Short mmCIF file of C-alpha atoms and ligand atoms in Angstrom, two decimals:
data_model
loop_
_atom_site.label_atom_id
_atom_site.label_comp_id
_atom_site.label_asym_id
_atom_site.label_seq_id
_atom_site.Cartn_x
_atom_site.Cartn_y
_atom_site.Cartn_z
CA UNK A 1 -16.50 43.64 73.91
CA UNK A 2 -19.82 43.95 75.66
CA UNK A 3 -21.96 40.79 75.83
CA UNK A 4 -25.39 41.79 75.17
CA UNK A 5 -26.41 38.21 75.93
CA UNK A 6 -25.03 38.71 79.58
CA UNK A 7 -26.94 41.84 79.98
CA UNK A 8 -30.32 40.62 78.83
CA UNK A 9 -29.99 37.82 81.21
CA UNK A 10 -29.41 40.03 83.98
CA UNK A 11 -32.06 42.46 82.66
CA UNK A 12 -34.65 39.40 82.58
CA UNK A 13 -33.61 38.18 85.98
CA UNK A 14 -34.69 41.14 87.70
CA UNK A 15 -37.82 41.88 86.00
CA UNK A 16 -40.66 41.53 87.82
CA UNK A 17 -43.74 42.72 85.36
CA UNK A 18 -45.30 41.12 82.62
CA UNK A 19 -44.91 40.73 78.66
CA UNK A 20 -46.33 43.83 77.58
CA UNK A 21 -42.71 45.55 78.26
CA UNK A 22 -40.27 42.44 79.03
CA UNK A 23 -37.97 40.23 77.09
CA UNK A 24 -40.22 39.57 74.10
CA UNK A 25 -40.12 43.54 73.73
CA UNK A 26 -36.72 43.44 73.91
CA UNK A 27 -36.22 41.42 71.53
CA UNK A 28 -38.09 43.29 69.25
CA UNK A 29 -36.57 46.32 69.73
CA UNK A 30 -33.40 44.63 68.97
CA UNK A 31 -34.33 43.49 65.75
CA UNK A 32 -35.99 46.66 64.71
CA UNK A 33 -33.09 48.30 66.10
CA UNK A 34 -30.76 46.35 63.28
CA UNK A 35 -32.71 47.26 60.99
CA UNK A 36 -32.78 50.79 61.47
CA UNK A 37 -28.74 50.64 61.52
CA UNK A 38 -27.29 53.03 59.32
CA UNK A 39 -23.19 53.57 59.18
CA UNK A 40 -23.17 56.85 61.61
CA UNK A 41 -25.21 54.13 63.88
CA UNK A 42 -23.22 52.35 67.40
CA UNK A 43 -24.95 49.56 66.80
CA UNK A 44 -23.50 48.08 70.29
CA UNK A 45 -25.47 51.03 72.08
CA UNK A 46 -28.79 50.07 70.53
CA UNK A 47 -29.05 46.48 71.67
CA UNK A 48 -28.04 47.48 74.91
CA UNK A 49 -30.65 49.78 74.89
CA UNK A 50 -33.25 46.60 73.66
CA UNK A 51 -32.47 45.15 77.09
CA UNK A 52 -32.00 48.25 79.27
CA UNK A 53 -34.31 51.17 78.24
CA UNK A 54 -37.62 49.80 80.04
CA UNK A 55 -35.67 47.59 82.80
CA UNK A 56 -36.34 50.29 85.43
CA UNK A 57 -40.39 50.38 85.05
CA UNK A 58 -42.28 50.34 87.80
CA UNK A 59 -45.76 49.29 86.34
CA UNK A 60 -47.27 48.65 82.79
CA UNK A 61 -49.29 51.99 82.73
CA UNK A 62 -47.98 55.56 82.67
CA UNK A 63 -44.81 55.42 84.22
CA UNK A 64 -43.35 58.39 82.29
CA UNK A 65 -40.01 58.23 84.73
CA UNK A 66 -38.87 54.90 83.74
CA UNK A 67 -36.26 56.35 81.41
CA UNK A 68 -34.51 58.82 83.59
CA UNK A 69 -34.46 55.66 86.04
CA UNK A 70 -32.57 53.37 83.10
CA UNK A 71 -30.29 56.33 83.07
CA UNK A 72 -29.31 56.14 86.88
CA UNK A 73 -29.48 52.59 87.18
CA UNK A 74 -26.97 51.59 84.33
CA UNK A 75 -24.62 53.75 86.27
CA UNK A 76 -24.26 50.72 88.53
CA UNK A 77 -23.05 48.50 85.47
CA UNK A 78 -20.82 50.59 84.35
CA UNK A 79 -17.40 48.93 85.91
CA UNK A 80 -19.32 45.52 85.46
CA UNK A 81 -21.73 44.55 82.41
CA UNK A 82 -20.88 47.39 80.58
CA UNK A 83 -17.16 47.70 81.60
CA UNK A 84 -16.03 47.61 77.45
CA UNK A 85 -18.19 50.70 76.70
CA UNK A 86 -16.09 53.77 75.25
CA UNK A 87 -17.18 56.81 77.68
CA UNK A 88 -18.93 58.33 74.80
CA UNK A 89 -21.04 54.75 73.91
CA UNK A 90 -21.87 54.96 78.04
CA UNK A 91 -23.17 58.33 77.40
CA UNK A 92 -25.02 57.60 74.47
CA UNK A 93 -26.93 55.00 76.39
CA UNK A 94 -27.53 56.86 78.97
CA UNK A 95 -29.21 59.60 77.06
CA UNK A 96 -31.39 56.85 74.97
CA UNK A 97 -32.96 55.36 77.86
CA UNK A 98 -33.26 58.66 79.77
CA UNK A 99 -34.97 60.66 76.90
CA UNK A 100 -37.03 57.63 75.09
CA UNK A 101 -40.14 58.52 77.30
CA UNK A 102 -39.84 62.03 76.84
CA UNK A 103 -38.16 63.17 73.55
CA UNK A 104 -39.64 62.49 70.14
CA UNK A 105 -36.12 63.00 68.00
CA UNK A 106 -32.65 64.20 69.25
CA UNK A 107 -30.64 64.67 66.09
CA UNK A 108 -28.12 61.64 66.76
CA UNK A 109 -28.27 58.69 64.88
CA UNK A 110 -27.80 56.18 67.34
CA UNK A 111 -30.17 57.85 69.53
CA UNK A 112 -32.92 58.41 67.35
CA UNK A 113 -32.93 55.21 66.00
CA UNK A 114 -33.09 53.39 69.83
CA UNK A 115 -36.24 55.49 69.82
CA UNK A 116 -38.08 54.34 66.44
CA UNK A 117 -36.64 50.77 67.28
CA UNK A 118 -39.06 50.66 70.61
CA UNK A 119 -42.08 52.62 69.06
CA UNK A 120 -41.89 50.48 66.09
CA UNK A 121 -43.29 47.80 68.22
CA UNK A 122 -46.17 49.70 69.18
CA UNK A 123 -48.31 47.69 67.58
CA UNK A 124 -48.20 45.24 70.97
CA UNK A 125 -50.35 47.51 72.18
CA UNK A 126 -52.80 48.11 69.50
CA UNK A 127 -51.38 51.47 68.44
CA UNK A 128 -49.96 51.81 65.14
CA UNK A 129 -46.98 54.28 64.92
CA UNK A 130 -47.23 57.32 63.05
CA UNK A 131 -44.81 57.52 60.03
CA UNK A 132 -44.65 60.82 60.76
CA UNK A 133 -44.08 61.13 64.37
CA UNK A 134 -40.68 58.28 63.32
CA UNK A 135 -37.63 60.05 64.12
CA UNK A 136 -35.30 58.41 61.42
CA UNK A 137 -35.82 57.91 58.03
CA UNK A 138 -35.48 54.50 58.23
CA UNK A 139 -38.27 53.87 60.57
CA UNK A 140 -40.59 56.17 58.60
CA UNK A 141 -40.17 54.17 55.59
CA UNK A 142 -40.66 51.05 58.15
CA UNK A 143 -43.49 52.63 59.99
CA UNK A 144 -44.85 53.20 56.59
CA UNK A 145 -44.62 49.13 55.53
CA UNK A 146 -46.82 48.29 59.03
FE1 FE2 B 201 -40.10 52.65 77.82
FE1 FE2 B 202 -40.00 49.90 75.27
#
């Protein structure tokens, strides 16, 4: 079993920027992220996307890259930190973190609710999310509650 614990303190050991996208983030995301579980949801792959989708930023502005840089990176975990993933949870990851700065809404579950998790704590930066623009159902009706 992967220990999400282990990965965010690795993730918060090597960050180097402020609050605005590090651990308390995170941690958000995580908890939206449970919330927005539904049963065709890997629950495992959205915490470790809490931790892991922004890890890779370079700055706190526009750095629209930081996702296909997650994706790369977590390659290097992939015999460590994330040695219990199934192939297909790796790969799932990977495509979270690599399309969550590009893609509004895949189609997968687990996917599209890593997405909603992070936006749904948009509020951090004064911008309220769009029900509309949610990609689950469960974060519209949650993006609808904020
Ligand atoms: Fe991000
Ligand atoms: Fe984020």
């Amino acid at each position: 079993m992967v220990d999400i614990e282990q990965v965010k303190q690795w993730a918060v050991s090597r960050w180097t920027l402020g609050e605005m996208h590090g651990v308390s983030h995170w941690e958000r995301v995580e908890r939206n992220g449970l919330l927005l579980v539904t049963p065709e949801c890997d629950v495992t792959v959205i915490r470790l996307f809490a931790y892991l989708h922004d890890s890779c930023r370079e700055n706190d502005m526009c750095d629209i890259h930081h996702g296909p840089r997650a994706a790369k990176m977590i390659v290097g975990l992939r015999t460590s930190l994330l040695k219990d993933l199934t192939d297909h949870q790796f790969k799932l990851l990977q495509e979270a973190c690599r399309l969550h700065t590009s893609t509004h809404r895949t189609g997968n579950p687990t996917i599209d609710a890593c997405f909603d998790a992070d936006r749904l704590d948009l509020g951090r930066v004064n911008f309220i999310p769009d029900p509309e623009k949610m990609a689950t159902e469960k974060g519209k009706e949650m993006a609808r509650l904020l």
